[in-house]
Each structure stands twice: as C-alpha cells, then as structure tokens.
C-alpha cells in the first residue's frame, strides 16, 4: 500500500513537472512571437510618425526621390507601408515599375507584382517597406539585382532629423 502511494506521488510530481515544462515552452514561444509582432508594429508606427512630420514640414516623397535621382522605383512589400507608399506616388512623376510581394495574386492597378524569385528589372531604387526585416530582405535582393536598395524608414528618418 505504501509503495502504491509513493508511486502515485512520484507519478503526480512527474506529471506536474512535465506539464509545467510543456506549458512553459508554449507560453515562452507565444511571448517571443508577440514581442516580435509588437516590435514590428513599433517600427511601422515610427515610420508613419516621421512621414506625418515630413508632411507637416511640407516635405514630399516625390521630392525625396527627385533629390536622390530616383525616378523609376520598385516597392518591396505591400503591407501597410507599401500600400500607402504606392498610393502616395500615384499622382507624381515617380514611376513605380513593379512591386515585389509574397502575395503575387494581388492586384494594385496596372503595376505588376513579382516574387523575389522572379527576374527583377533594374530600377533606380527598390524601397523595402517591411522595415523590421530590412537587412534580411536587402541580402536577398542583393543576390537578385544591382538596383539601389533602401528602407522606407531611411526616407522619413532623414526628414525627421531635419527638425
């Protein structure tokens, strides 16, 4: 009888320990995921803040591209920032030659959407809008094209520093 109780106690303790480890791993992974998601959105909000500050000062995206000799561009990433950038360039003299996105079936007017695995035409600059993943994306693009590559964050960081 004592032996049965000892086995039951050890089994229960082992179950609690194993359950705690499993739950800890699950919660730890979720915490890492939500931290990365929060960081990503913080980067996006920083770009939007600086974009609004540039607008308040009378700066334009078109002006930035013209000052740097970028007349024909491509946009990488059609999330929040990519869609806003494309919209902001609609009635300007800047030509958006193509978009690069994982959602190739998406439609953005007459602008073709390519995958990073496609052959990419040379443009004056490719603007990467997923700012949180900029360096990894830039490495991938460097293997595919000789075009200049910048983060959208650079455009507005420069404008914000002028204050």
mmCIF file of C-alpha atoms in Angstrom:
data_model
loop_
_atom_site.group_PDB
_atom_site.id
_atom_site.type_symbol
_atom_site.label_atom_id
_atom_site.label_comp_id
_atom_site.label_asym_id
_atom_site.label_seq_id
_atom_site.Cartn_x
_atom_site.Cartn_y
_atom_site.Cartn_z
ATOM 1 C CA UNK A 1 0.000 0.000 0.000
ATOM 2 C CA UNK A 2 2.798 2.474 0.915
ATOM 3 C CA UNK A 3 4.556 1.523 -2.308
ATOM 4 C CA UNK A 4 1.420 2.373 -4.339
ATOM 5 C CA UNK A 5 1.167 5.754 -2.624
ATOM 6 C CA UNK A 6 4.847 6.516 -3.286
ATOM 7 C CA UNK A 7 4.464 5.560 -6.972
ATOM 8 C CA UNK A 8 1.307 7.691 -7.226
ATOM 9 C CA UNK A 9 3.053 10.704 -5.635
ATOM 10 C CA UNK A 10 6.083 10.365 -7.913
ATOM 11 C CA UNK A 11 3.824 9.938 -10.964
ATOM 12 C CA UNK A 12 1.851 13.010 -9.993
ATOM 13 C CA UNK A 13 5.044 15.023 -9.415
ATOM 14 C CA UNK A 14 6.457 13.880 -12.776
ATOM 15 C CA UNK A 15 3.168 14.817 -14.494
ATOM 16 C CA UNK A 16 3.202 18.265 -12.897
ATOM 17 C CA UNK A 17 6.855 18.781 -13.843
ATOM 18 C CA UNK A 18 6.392 17.634 -17.446
ATOM 19 C CA UNK A 19 3.171 19.658 -17.753
ATOM 20 C CA UNK A 20 4.930 22.737 -16.391
ATOM 21 C CA UNK A 21 7.788 22.371 -18.866
ATOM 22 C CA UNK A 22 5.387 21.921 -21.803
ATOM 23 C CA UNK A 23 3.203 24.866 -20.749
ATOM 24 C CA UNK A 24 6.340 26.969 -20.162
ATOM 25 C CA UNK A 25 7.624 26.189 -23.645
ATOM 26 C CA UNK A 26 4.275 27.072 -25.218
ATOM 27 C CA UNK A 27 3.946 30.327 -23.256
ATOM 28 C CA UNK A 28 7.588 31.210 -23.926
ATOM 29 C CA UNK A 29 7.114 30.741 -27.682
ATOM 30 C CA UNK A 30 3.941 32.845 -27.593
ATOM 31 C CA UNK A 31 5.727 35.585 -25.659
ATOM 32 C CA UNK A 32 8.548 35.666 -28.224
ATOM 33 C CA UNK A 33 6.023 35.788 -31.078
ATOM 34 C CA UNK A 34 4.034 38.646 -29.519
ATOM 35 C CA UNK A 35 7.219 40.563 -28.684
ATOM 36 C CA UNK A 36 8.339 40.321 -32.327
ATOM 37 C CA UNK A 37 4.880 41.392 -33.502
ATOM 38 C CA UNK A 38 4.917 44.371 -31.130
ATOM 39 C CA UNK A 39 8.415 45.362 -32.298
ATOM 40 C CA UNK A 40 7.328 45.116 -35.949
ATOM 41 C CA UNK A 41 4.350 47.401 -35.335
ATOM 42 C CA UNK A 42 6.522 49.828 -33.366
ATOM 43 C CA UNK A 43 8.812 50.167 -36.403
ATOM 44 C CA UNK A 44 5.791 50.753 -38.663
ATOM 45 C CA UNK A 45 4.353 53.386 -36.310
ATOM 46 C CA UNK A 46 7.737 55.128 -36.193
ATOM 47 C CA UNK A 47 7.751 55.394 -39.993
ATOM 48 C CA UNK A 48 4.183 56.739 -40.031
ATOM 49 C CA UNK A 49 5.075 59.288 -37.322
ATOM 50 C CA UNK A 50 8.092 60.514 -39.281
ATOM 51 C CA UNK A 51 6.050 60.536 -42.502
ATOM 52 C CA UNK A 52 3.466 62.811 -40.863
ATOM 53 C CA UNK A 53 6.225 65.067 -39.522
ATOM 54 C CA UNK A 54 7.644 65.360 -43.050
ATOM 55 C CA UNK A 55 4.197 66.278 -44.408
ATOM 56 C CA UNK A 56 3.824 68.924 -41.679
ATOM 57 C CA UNK A 57 7.113 70.475 -42.847
ATOM 58 C CA UNK A 58 5.975 70.464 -46.477
ATOM 59 C CA UNK A 59 8.284 67.620 -47.490
ATOM 60 C CA UNK A 60 7.081 65.185 -50.135
ATOM 61 C CA UNK A 61 8.028 61.654 -51.034
ATOM 62 C CA UNK A 62 8.375 62.754 -54.634
ATOM 63 C CA UNK A 63 10.839 65.423 -53.504
ATOM 64 C CA UNK A 64 12.963 62.856 -51.699
ATOM 65 C CA UNK A 65 13.142 60.603 -54.766
ATOM 66 C CA UNK A 66 13.892 63.513 -57.117
ATOM 67 C CA UNK A 67 16.685 64.855 -54.861
ATOM 68 C CA UNK A 68 18.335 61.445 -54.974
ATOM 69 C CA UNK A 69 17.835 60.893 -58.722
ATOM 70 C CA UNK A 70 15.331 58.068 -58.188
ATOM 71 C CA UNK A 71 12.731 58.402 -60.961
ATOM 72 C CA UNK A 72 11.865 54.743 -61.559
ATOM 73 C CA UNK A 73 11.341 52.625 -58.466
ATOM 74 C CA UNK A 74 10.065 49.284 -57.232
ATOM 75 C CA UNK A 75 8.349 48.684 -53.913
ATOM 76 C CA UNK A 76 9.076 45.565 -51.857
ATOM 77 C CA UNK A 77 6.230 44.604 -49.534
ATOM 78 C CA UNK A 78 2.602 45.557 -49.919
ATOM 79 C CA UNK A 79 1.571 45.665 -46.292
ATOM 80 C CA UNK A 80 0.511 48.872 -44.528
ATOM 81 C CA UNK A 81 3.508 50.926 -45.615
ATOM 82 C CA UNK A 82 3.772 49.553 -49.151
ATOM 83 C CA UNK A 83 0.144 50.291 -49.944
ATOM 84 C CA UNK A 84 0.434 53.832 -48.549
ATOM 85 C CA UNK A 85 3.657 54.473 -50.487
ATOM 86 C CA UNK A 86 2.115 53.272 -53.748
ATOM 87 C CA UNK A 87 -0.942 55.475 -53.145
ATOM 88 C CA UNK A 88 1.244 58.492 -52.270
ATOM 89 C CA UNK A 89 3.135 58.138 -55.569
ATOM 90 C CA UNK A 90 0.031 57.771 -57.777
ATOM 91 C CA UNK A 91 -0.161 61.390 -58.941
ATOM 92 C CA UNK A 92 3.563 62.112 -59.050
ATOM 93 C CA UNK A 93 6.220 61.886 -61.720
ATOM 94 C CA UNK A 94 7.827 58.899 -59.965
ATOM 95 C CA UNK A 95 7.228 55.687 -61.925
ATOM 96 C CA UNK A 96 6.542 52.584 -59.860
ATOM 97 C CA UNK A 97 7.791 49.955 -62.326
ATOM 98 C CA UNK A 98 6.823 46.902 -60.271
ATOM 99 C CA UNK A 99 6.025 45.573 -56.821
ATOM 100 C CA UNK A 100 7.656 42.656 -55.048
ATOM 101 C CA UNK A 101 5.415 40.746 -52.676
ATOM 102 C CA UNK A 102 4.656 37.240 -51.469
ATOM 103 C CA UNK A 103 1.008 37.741 -52.487
ATOM 104 C CA UNK A 104 1.591 37.557 -56.232
ATOM 105 C CA UNK A 105 -2.125 37.219 -56.960
ATOM 106 C CA UNK A 106 -2.773 40.667 -55.525
ATOM 107 C CA UNK A 107 -3.825 43.461 -57.841
ATOM 108 C CA UNK A 108 -2.561 47.013 -57.479
ATOM 109 C CA UNK A 109 -3.832 48.790 -60.567
ATOM 110 C CA UNK A 110 -1.606 48.270 -63.575
ATOM 111 C CA UNK A 111 1.577 47.749 -61.569
ATOM 112 C CA UNK A 112 2.846 44.168 -61.952
ATOM 113 C CA UNK A 113 3.541 42.148 -58.809
ATOM 114 C CA UNK A 114 6.606 39.904 -58.774
ATOM 115 C CA UNK A 115 8.015 37.395 -56.337
ATOM 116 C CA UNK A 116 11.546 37.789 -55.017
ATOM 117 C CA UNK A 117 12.320 34.624 -57.009
ATOM 118 C CA UNK A 118 11.391 36.285 -60.328
ATOM 119 C CA UNK A 119 13.832 38.075 -62.585
ATOM 120 C CA UNK A 120 13.808 41.684 -61.398
ATOM 121 C CA UNK A 121 14.347 44.562 -63.828
ATOM 122 C CA UNK A 122 16.914 47.158 -62.790
ATOM 123 C CA UNK A 123 15.294 50.306 -61.382
ATOM 124 C CA UNK A 124 16.772 53.403 -59.763
ATOM 125 C CA UNK A 125 15.856 52.099 -56.303
ATOM 126 C CA UNK A 126 13.894 49.370 -54.581
ATOM 127 C CA UNK A 127 12.145 50.656 -51.471
ATOM 128 C CA UNK A 128 11.746 47.951 -48.824
ATOM 129 C CA UNK A 129 8.682 48.590 -46.673
ATOM 130 C CA UNK A 130 8.882 45.689 -44.155
ATOM 131 C CA UNK A 131 11.281 47.740 -42.007
ATOM 132 C CA UNK A 132 11.552 45.122 -39.281
ATOM 133 C CA UNK A 133 13.068 42.650 -41.753
ATOM 134 C CA UNK A 134 15.016 45.133 -43.878
ATOM 135 C CA UNK A 135 18.506 43.658 -43.549
ATOM 136 C CA UNK A 136 17.459 40.087 -44.378
ATOM 137 C CA UNK A 137 15.424 41.315 -47.356
ATOM 138 C CA UNK A 138 18.274 43.512 -48.573
ATOM 139 C CA UNK A 139 20.618 40.486 -48.517
ATOM 140 C CA UNK A 140 18.141 38.527 -50.659
ATOM 141 C CA UNK A 141 17.695 41.394 -53.098
ATOM 142 C CA UNK A 142 21.458 41.950 -53.433
ATOM 143 C CA UNK A 143 21.669 38.430 -54.912
ATOM 144 C CA UNK A 144 18.974 39.277 -57.492
ATOM 145 C CA UNK A 145 19.618 42.850 -58.650
ATOM 146 C CA UNK A 146 22.139 45.648 -58.967
ATOM 147 C CA UNK A 147 19.480 48.282 -58.162
ATOM 148 C CA UNK A 148 19.899 50.560 -55.162
ATOM 149 C CA UNK A 149 18.024 49.233 -52.126
ATOM 150 C CA UNK A 150 16.751 51.415 -49.288
ATOM 151 C CA UNK A 151 14.351 51.066 -46.394
ATOM 152 C CA UNK A 152 11.303 53.334 -46.378
ATOM 153 C CA UNK A 153 12.455 54.173 -42.866
ATOM 154 C CA UNK A 154 15.518 55.960 -44.307
ATOM 155 C CA UNK A 155 13.350 58.370 -46.294
ATOM 156 C CA UNK A 156 11.499 59.645 -43.266
ATOM 157 C CA UNK A 157 14.308 59.319 -40.742
ATOM 158 C CA UNK A 158 16.247 61.848 -42.807
ATOM 159 C CA UNK A 159 13.242 64.192 -42.811
ATOM 160 C CA UNK A 160 12.747 63.759 -39.052
ATOM 161 C CA UNK A 161 16.401 64.626 -38.350
ATOM 162 C CA UNK A 162 15.963 67.998 -40.065
ATOM 163 C CA UNK A 163 13.703 69.193 -37.203
#
